[in-house]
Each structure stands twice: as structure tokens, then as C-alpha cells.
Short mmCIF file of C-alpha atoms and ligand atoms in Angstrom, two decimals:
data_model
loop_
_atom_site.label_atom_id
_atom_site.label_comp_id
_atom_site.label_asym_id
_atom_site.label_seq_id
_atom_site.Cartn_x
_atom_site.Cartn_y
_atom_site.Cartn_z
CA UNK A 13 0.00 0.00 0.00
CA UNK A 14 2.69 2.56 0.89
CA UNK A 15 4.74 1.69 -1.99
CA UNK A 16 1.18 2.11 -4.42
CA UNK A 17 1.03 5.60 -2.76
CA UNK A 18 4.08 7.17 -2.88
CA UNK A 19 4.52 6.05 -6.90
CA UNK A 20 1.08 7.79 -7.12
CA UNK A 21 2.93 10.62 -5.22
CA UNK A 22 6.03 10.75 -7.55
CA UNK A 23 4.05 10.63 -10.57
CA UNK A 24 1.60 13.80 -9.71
CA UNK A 25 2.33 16.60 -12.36
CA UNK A 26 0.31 18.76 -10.86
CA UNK A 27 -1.36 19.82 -7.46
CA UNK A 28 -4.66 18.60 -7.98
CA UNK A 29 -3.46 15.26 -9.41
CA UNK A 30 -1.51 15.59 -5.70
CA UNK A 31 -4.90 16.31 -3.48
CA UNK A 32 -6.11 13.02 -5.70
CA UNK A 33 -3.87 10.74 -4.42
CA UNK A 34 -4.03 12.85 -0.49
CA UNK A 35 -8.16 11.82 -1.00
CA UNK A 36 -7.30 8.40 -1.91
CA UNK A 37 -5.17 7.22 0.10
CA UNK A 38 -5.32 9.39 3.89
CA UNK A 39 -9.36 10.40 2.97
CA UNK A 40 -12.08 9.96 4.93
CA UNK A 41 -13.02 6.58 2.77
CA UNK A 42 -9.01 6.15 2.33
CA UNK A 43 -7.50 2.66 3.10
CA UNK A 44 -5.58 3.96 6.17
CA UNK A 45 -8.67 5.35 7.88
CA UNK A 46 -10.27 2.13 7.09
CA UNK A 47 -7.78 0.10 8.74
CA UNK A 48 -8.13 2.56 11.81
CA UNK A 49 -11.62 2.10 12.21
CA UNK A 50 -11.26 -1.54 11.81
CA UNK A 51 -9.01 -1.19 15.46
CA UNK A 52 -11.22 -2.22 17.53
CA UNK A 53 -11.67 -5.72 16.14
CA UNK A 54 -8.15 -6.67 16.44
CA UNK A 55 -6.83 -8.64 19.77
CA UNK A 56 -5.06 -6.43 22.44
CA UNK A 57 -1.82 -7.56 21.24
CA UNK A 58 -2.28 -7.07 17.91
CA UNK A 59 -3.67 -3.13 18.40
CA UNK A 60 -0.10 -1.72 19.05
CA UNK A 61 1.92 -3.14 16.52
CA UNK A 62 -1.30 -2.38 13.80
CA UNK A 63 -1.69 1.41 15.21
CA UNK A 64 1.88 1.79 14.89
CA UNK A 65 2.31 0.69 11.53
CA UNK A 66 -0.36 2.40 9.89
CA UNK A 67 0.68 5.33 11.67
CA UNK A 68 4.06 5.11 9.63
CA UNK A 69 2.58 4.63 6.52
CA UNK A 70 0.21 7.42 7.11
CA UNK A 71 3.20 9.45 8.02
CA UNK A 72 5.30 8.34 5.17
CA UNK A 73 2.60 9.22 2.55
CA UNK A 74 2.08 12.37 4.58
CA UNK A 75 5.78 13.46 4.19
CA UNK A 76 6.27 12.14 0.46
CA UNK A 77 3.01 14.51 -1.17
CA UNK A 78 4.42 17.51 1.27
CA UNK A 79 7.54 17.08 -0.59
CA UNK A 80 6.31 16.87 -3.96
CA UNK A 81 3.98 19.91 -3.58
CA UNK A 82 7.09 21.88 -2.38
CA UNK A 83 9.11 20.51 -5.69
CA UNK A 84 6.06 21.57 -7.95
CA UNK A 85 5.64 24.88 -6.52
CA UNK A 86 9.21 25.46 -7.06
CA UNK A 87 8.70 24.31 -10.85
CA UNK A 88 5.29 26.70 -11.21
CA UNK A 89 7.40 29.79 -9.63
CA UNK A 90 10.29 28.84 -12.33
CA UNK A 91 7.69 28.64 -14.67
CA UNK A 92 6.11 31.95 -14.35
CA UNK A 93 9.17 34.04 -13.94
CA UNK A 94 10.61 33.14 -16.87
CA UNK A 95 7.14 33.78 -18.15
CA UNK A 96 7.21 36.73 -17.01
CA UNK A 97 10.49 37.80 -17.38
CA UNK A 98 11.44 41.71 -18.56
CA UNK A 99 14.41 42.02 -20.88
CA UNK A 100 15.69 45.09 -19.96
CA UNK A 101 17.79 45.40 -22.99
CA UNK A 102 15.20 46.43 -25.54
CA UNK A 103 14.35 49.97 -26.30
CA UNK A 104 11.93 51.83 -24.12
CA UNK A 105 8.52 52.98 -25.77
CA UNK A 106 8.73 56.86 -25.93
CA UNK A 107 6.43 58.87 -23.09
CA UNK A 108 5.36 62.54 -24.30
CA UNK A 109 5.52 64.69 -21.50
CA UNK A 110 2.76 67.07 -21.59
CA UNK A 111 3.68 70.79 -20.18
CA UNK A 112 1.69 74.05 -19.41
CA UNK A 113 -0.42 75.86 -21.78
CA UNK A 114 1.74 79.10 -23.74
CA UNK A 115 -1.03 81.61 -22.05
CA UNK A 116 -0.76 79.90 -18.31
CA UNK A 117 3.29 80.60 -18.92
CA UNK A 118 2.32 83.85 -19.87
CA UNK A 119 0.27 84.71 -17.13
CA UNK A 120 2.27 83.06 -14.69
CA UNK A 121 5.39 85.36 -15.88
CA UNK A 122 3.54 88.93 -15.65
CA UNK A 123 2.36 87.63 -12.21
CA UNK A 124 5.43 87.23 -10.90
CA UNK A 125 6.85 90.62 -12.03
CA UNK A 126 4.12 92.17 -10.26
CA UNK A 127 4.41 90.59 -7.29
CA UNK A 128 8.34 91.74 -7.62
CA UNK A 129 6.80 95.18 -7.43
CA UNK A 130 4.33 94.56 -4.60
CA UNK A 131 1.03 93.79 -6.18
CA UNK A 132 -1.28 90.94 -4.52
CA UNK A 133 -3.21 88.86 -7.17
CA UNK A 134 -6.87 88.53 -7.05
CA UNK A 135 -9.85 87.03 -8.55
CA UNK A 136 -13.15 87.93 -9.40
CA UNK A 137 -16.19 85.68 -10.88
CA UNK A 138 -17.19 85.81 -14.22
CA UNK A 139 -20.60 85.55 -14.53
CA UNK A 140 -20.89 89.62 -12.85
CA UNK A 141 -23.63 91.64 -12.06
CA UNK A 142 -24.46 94.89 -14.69
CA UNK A 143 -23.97 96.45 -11.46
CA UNK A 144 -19.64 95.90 -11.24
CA UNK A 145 -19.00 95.33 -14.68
CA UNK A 146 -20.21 98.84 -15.71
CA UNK A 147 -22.29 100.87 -13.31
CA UNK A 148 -19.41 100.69 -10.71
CA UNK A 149 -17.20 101.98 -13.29
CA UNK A 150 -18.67 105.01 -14.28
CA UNK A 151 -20.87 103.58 -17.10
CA UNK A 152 -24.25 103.77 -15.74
CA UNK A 153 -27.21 101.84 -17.81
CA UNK A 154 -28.17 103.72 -21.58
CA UNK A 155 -24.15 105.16 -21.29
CA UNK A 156 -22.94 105.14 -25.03
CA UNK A 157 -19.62 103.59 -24.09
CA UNK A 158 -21.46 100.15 -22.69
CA UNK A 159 -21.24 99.77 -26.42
CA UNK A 160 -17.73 99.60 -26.45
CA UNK A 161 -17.91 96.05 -24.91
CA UNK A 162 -20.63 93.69 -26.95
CA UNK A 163 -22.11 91.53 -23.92
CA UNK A 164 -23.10 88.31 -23.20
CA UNK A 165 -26.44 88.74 -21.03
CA UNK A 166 -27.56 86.09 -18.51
CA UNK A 167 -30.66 87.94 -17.21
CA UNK A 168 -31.12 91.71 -17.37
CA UNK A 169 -29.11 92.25 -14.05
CA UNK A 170 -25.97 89.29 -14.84
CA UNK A 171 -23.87 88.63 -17.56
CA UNK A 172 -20.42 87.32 -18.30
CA UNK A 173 -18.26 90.07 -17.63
CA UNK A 174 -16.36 91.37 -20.62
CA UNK A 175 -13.39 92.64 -18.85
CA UNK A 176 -11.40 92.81 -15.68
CA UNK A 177 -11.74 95.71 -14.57
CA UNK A 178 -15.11 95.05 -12.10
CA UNK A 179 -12.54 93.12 -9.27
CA UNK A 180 -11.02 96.63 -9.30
CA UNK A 181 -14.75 97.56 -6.96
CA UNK A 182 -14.94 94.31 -5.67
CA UNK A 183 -11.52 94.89 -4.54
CA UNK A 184 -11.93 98.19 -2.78
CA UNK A 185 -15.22 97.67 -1.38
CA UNK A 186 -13.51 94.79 0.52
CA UNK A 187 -10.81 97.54 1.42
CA UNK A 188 -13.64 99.58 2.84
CA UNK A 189 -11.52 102.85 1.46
CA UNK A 190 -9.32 102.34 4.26
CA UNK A 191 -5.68 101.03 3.37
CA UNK A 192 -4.12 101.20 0.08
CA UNK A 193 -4.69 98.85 -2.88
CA UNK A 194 -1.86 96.75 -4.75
CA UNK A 195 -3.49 94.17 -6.81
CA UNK A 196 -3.35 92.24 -10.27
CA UNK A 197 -6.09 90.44 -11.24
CA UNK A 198 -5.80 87.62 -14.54
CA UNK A 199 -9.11 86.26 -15.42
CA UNK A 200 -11.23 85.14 -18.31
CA UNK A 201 -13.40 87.56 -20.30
CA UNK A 202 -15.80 87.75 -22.84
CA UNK A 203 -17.57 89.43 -25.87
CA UNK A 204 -19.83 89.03 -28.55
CA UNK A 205 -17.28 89.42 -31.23
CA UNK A 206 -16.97 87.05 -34.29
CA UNK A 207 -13.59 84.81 -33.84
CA UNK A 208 -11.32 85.58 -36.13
CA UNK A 209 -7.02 85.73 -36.28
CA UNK A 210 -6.93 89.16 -33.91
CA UNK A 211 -10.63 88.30 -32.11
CA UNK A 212 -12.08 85.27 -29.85
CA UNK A 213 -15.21 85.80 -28.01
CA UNK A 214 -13.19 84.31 -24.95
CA UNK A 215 -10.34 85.59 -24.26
CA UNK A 216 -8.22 86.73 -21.03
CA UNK A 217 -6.80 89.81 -19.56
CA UNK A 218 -4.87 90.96 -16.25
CA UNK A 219 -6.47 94.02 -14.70
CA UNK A 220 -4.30 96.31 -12.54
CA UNK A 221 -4.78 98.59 -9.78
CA UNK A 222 -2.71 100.95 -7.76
CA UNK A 223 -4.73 103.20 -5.02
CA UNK A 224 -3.08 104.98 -2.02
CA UNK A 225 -2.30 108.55 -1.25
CA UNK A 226 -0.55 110.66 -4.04
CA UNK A 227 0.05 108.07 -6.93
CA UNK A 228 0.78 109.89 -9.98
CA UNK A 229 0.74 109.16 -13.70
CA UNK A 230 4.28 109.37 -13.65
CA UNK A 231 3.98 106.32 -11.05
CA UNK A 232 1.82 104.48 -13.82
CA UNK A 233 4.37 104.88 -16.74
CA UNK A 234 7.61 103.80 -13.99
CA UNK A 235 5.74 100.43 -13.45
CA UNK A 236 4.96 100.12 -17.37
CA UNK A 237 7.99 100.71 -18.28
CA UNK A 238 9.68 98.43 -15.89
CA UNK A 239 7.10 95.85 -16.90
CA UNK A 240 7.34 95.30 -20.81
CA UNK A 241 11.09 95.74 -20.30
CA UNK A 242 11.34 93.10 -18.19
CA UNK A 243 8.62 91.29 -20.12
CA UNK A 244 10.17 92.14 -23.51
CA UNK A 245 13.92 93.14 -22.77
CA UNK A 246 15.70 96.21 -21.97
CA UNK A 247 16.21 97.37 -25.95
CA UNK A 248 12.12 97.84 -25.76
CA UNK A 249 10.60 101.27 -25.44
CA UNK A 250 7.00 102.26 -24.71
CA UNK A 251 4.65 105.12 -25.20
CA UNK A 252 1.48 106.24 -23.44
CA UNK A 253 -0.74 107.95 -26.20
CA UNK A 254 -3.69 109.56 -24.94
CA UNK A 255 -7.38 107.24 -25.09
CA UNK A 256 -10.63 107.50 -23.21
CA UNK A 257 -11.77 105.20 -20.72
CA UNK A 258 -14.88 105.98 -18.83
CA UNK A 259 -13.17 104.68 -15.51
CA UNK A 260 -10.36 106.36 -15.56
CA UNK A 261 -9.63 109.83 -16.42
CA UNK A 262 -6.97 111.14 -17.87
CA UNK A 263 -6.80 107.81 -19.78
CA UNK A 264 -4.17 106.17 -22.07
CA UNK A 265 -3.41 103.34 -24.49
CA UNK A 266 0.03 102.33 -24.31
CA UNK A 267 1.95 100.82 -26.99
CA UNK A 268 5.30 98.93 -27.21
CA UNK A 269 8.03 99.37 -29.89
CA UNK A 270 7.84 96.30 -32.12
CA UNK A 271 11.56 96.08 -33.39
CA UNK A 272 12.24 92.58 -33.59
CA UNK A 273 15.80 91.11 -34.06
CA UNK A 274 16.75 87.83 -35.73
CA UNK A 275 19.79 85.89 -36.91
CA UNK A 276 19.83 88.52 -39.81
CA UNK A 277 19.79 91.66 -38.12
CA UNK A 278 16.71 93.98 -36.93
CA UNK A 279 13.48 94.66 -38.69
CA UNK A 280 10.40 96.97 -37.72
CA UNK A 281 7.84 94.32 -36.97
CA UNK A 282 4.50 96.82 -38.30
CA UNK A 283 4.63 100.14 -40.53
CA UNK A 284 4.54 102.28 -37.45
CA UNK A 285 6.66 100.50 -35.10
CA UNK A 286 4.62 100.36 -32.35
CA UNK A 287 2.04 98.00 -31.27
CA UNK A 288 -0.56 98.38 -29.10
CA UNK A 289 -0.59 95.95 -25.74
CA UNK A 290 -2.91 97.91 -23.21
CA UNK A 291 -5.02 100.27 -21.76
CA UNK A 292 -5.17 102.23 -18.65
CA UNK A 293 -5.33 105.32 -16.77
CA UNK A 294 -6.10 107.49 -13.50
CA UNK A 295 -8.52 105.82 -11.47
CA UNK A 296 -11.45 108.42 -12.10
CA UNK A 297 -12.70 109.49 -8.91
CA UNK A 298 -16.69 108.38 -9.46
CA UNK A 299 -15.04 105.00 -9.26
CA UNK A 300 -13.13 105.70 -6.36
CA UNK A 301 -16.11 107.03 -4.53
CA UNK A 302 -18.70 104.80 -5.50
CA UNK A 303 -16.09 101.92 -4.00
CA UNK A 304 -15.54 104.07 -0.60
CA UNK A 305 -12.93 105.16 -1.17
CA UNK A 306 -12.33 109.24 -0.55
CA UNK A 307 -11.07 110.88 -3.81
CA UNK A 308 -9.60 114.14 -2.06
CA UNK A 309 -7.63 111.52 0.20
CA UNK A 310 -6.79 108.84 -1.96
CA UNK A 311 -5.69 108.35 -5.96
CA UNK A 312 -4.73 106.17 -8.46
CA UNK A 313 -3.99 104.11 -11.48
CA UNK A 314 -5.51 100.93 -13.31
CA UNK A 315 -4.80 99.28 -16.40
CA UNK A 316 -6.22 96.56 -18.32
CA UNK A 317 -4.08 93.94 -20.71
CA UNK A 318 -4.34 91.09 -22.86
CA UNK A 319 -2.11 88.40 -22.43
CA UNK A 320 -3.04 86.70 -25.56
CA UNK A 321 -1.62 89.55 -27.58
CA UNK A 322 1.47 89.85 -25.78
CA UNK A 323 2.17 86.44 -26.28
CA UNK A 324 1.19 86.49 -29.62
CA UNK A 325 3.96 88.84 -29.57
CA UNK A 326 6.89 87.58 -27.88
CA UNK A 327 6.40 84.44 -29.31
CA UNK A 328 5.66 85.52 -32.85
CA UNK A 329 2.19 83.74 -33.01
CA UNK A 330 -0.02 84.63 -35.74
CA UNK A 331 -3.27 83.75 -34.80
CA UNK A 332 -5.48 84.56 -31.80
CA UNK A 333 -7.62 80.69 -32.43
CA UNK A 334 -4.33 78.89 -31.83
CA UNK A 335 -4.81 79.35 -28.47
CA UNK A 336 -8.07 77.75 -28.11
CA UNK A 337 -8.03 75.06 -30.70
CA UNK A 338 -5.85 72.90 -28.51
CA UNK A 339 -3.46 71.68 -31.45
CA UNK A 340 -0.74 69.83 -29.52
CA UNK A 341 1.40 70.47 -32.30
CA UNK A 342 0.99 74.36 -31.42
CA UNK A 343 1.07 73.74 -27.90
CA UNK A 344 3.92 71.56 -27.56
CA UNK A 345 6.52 73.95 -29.66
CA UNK A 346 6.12 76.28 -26.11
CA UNK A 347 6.86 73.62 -23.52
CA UNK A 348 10.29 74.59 -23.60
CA UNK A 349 9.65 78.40 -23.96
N1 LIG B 21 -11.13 97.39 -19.10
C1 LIG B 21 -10.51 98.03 -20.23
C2 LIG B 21 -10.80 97.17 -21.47
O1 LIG B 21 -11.13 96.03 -21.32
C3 LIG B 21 -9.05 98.19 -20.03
C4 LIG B 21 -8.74 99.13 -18.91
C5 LIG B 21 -8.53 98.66 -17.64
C6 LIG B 21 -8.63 100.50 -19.14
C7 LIG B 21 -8.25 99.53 -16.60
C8 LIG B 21 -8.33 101.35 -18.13
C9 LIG B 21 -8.15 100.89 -16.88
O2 LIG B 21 -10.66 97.62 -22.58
#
């Protein structure tokens, strides 16, 4: 019988041929048990010697498929890593590495240089209220200049705000006219224009706002200046040429000189030379007062930019839709920017 079992044993190829032979032979039905149960027939004498030797055999056949499962897990783990095995001398399968977006860089760049010069940055939502994106500025309803800025209308009192320039109230209401304001503000805008390469119906600006006692205009042009150098590099000049704004007063457009150098010398990048990146202005004093703030005690300046078209710009791109088309093979030419 042992000698049946453990042949069974050695010939098992796999673990449930194994638990086969473990049923047959040590089972519940199993020979062994059998003779076990059969015990208390046999003579006193006899019980002993019988106990003992089918306790062997049990143990034997015990031992012998506890061996063999060992040996055929060891084959099955062989098995599988070689299976499984990695051959770490083929070529890797290229990963593209995605990056930020050419306007977030943008943005992200003029923030910092403000904050170099002081300014906080703040938000403001975009779906606004008629009241902060024009009645707060000095362009109370029926005004001629609402025109200026073809709106998107939600109801009669909300729509989505077509420039920046309402966080400038939200901003010094929050102030409560009491301590000076330092703040940029970048933020999506909109307007009922027709998309085309210089016009999107989205598009984004970064509001600016300087209030406190005495600021100047001379104040506005030093921080300008500073600014697209900075932005644009020190051989860049700019000029304030005069505009209207109704919430600011005097108010200005300023443009940048557009002399762009290559491998092949410098060339004048439009017939003038200049090119136009923002507005601005005094903060006029309706606006100051309808925010709390005092306009015999306090002053200042705001401006309004797009960073679309100063990207467009530095980076010499063409066309305002490039930026909201999402063609990775735009895109990606800028990770590295
Ligand atoms: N809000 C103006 C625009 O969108 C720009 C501006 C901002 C002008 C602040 C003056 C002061 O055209």
C-alpha cells in the first residue's frame, strides 16, 4: 500500500493530481482510515503493533506529497518568472511629456513681475452683475460707451463680464476705502465678437490697480515701463498715447516698440513700429467714490491687458484661435519656452 502511494505521489504533475492521491489514500473513505476504524476488532496484542504501523505509513505518505507539492511549486514559480520575465535590454517605448499651456506661462510670468513690485493677485467671478461690470465703473445703464464692450447677457441684471476691470470695486469695497490697494487680477473675459485671427469671443486679460495717497501718472508709466522691459527686454521702449476710458480719467493706451531682431539683423515688426498691448489710466474718482474710497484723500492708477496679444507677440504667433483650438502640435513647440 505505501509503496502504491508514494509512486502515485512521484508521478503527480500537478497539485490537484496531488490532493487526488491525499483523497485516496489518507481520505475519509481512504484505506488507512479504514484500517483505523477496523481497530477495535483486532486482539489487544495485535492493536499496538497495527496502530503503529499504519501510523508510519500514514506518516510516510504524509511526508512524500508535502515534498512533492514543495518541488512543484518550485517548478510553477520557475515557470512563471521566466514567463514573465522583462528584458531590460530592448528599447523603451517613448512617453510625451505634456507641459503648461503658452497663455498659463504667460500669465504666470507677468504675475510674478508684479508681485516683484508689490502687487497681490486677485480674482473675481465671471458671470458679474451689470452692477460691477459697468455701473461701478462710471458707465451707468443707456451710457454710449457700454457699447464699447458687446455683452453676453444672462438675465437683465448678470452677464459674463467682458473685462477685468469690475474686481477693481470688488476689490476696494472689501478695502472699505481704508488702506491702500496693490493688486493684479488675470481672469477670463468675454464678448460678442466674431472669432477671427486678432478676435475670440473668450479671451483673457490681467487688470491692474494701484490706489493709495498721491500716486501719480508718472507712477503708472515707472511700473509700465519696468514691466514690458522686463517682459520684452531692456532694448524695448514704450509710449502712453492719450485714449478714453470711462473709468479712468486722464486715460491712455500704451503701446510697445515692435523692433524685432533675428539671426539677420533687426526689422520693424508693423509700418509704425509700435504695437498696441494695453489700456489704462487714472482711477477716475466716481469709481473711487462709489467703492468708498475718498477721492480728495486717496488716488490712483488701473490698467487693463491682454495676455493673448502679448504672447502672440513675444512668441511671434499669428493667430489669436491657436490658443483655443488645442493643437498639440501648437502647444507643444512652447513647452520649452
Ligand atoms: N477694461 C478696459 C478694457 O477692457 C481696459 C482698462 C482697464 C482700461 C483699466 C483702463 C483701466 O478695454
Amino acid at each position: 500500500l505505501k509503496a502504491e502511494a508514494l509512486e502515485k505521489v512521484e508521478k503527480a504533475y500537478s497539485p490537484s493530481d496531488l490532493q487526488d492521491v491525499k483523497v485516496a489514500y489518507l481520505g475519509k473513505k481512504g484505506p488507512i482510515t479504514e484500517v483505523l476504524r477496523g481497530m477495535g476488532k483486532l486482539s489487544q496484542e495485535e492493536r499496538p503493533i497495527i496502530g503503529e504501523l499504519a501510523n508510519t505509513v500514514r506518516e510516510a505518505i504524509t511526508e512524500a506529497i508535502e515534498t512533492k507539492k514543495n518541488t512543484l511549486e518550485a517548478i510553477e514559480l520557475e515557470r512563471k518568472l521566466q514567463e514573465e520575465a522583462i528584458d531590460v535590454t530592448l528599447p523603451g517605448r517613448p512617453v510625451s511629456v505634456g507641459g503648461p499651456h503658452l497663455l498659463t506661462k504667460i500669465v504666470e510670468e507677468i504675475e510674478d513681475l508684479f508681485i516683484g513690485m508689490g502687487f497681490e493677485i486677485r480674482e473675481g467671478p465671471e458671470v458679474e452683475t451689470d452692477y460691477y461690470n459697468f455701473e461701478a465703473l462710471n458707465l451707468p445703464k443707456g451710457h454710449p460707451a457700454r457699447d464699447m464692450q458687446d455683452s453676453f447677457y444672462i438675465t437683465e441684471d448678470l452677464l459674463l463680464r467682458t473685462h477685468t476691470s469690475p474686481v477693481q470695486a470688488r476689490t476696494m469695497e472689501e478695502y472699505k476705502g481704508s488702506r491702500p490697494v496693490k493688486m493684479i487680477c488675470p481672469g477670463k473675459v468675454y464678448r460678442r465678437d466674431t472669432d477671427d485671427a486678432t478676435h475670440s469671443h473668450q479671451f483673457t486679460q490681467i487688470e491692474g490697480l494701484y490706489v493709495d495717497k498721491n500716486v501719480r501718472m508718472s507712477d503708472l508709466k515707472g511700473v509700465l515701463n519696468h514691466f514690458a522691459k522686463q517682459l520684452f527686454g531692456e532694448d524695448r521702449e514704450i509710449r502712453l498715447r492719450p485714449s478714453f476710458f470711462p473709468f479712468t480719467e486722464p486715460s491712455v493706451e500704451m503701446d510697445i516698440s515692435c523692433k524685432v531682431c533675428g539671426g539677420d539683423g533687426c526689422s520693424v515688426c508693423k509700418g509704425t513700429g509700435w504695437i498696441e498691448i494695453l489700456g489704462g489710466g487714472m482711477v477716475h474718482p466716481n469709481v473711487l467714490e462709489m467703492a468708498g474710497y475718498d477721492p480728495k484723500v486717496y488716488n490712483g492708477f488701473a490698467f487693463g491687458m491682454g495676455p493673448e496679444r502679448i504672447a502672440m507677440l513675444k512668441y511671434g504667433v499669428d493667430d489669436i484661435r491657436h490658443f483655443y483650438t488645442n493643437d498639440v502640435r501648437f502647444l507643444s513647440q512652447y513647452h520649452n519656452a
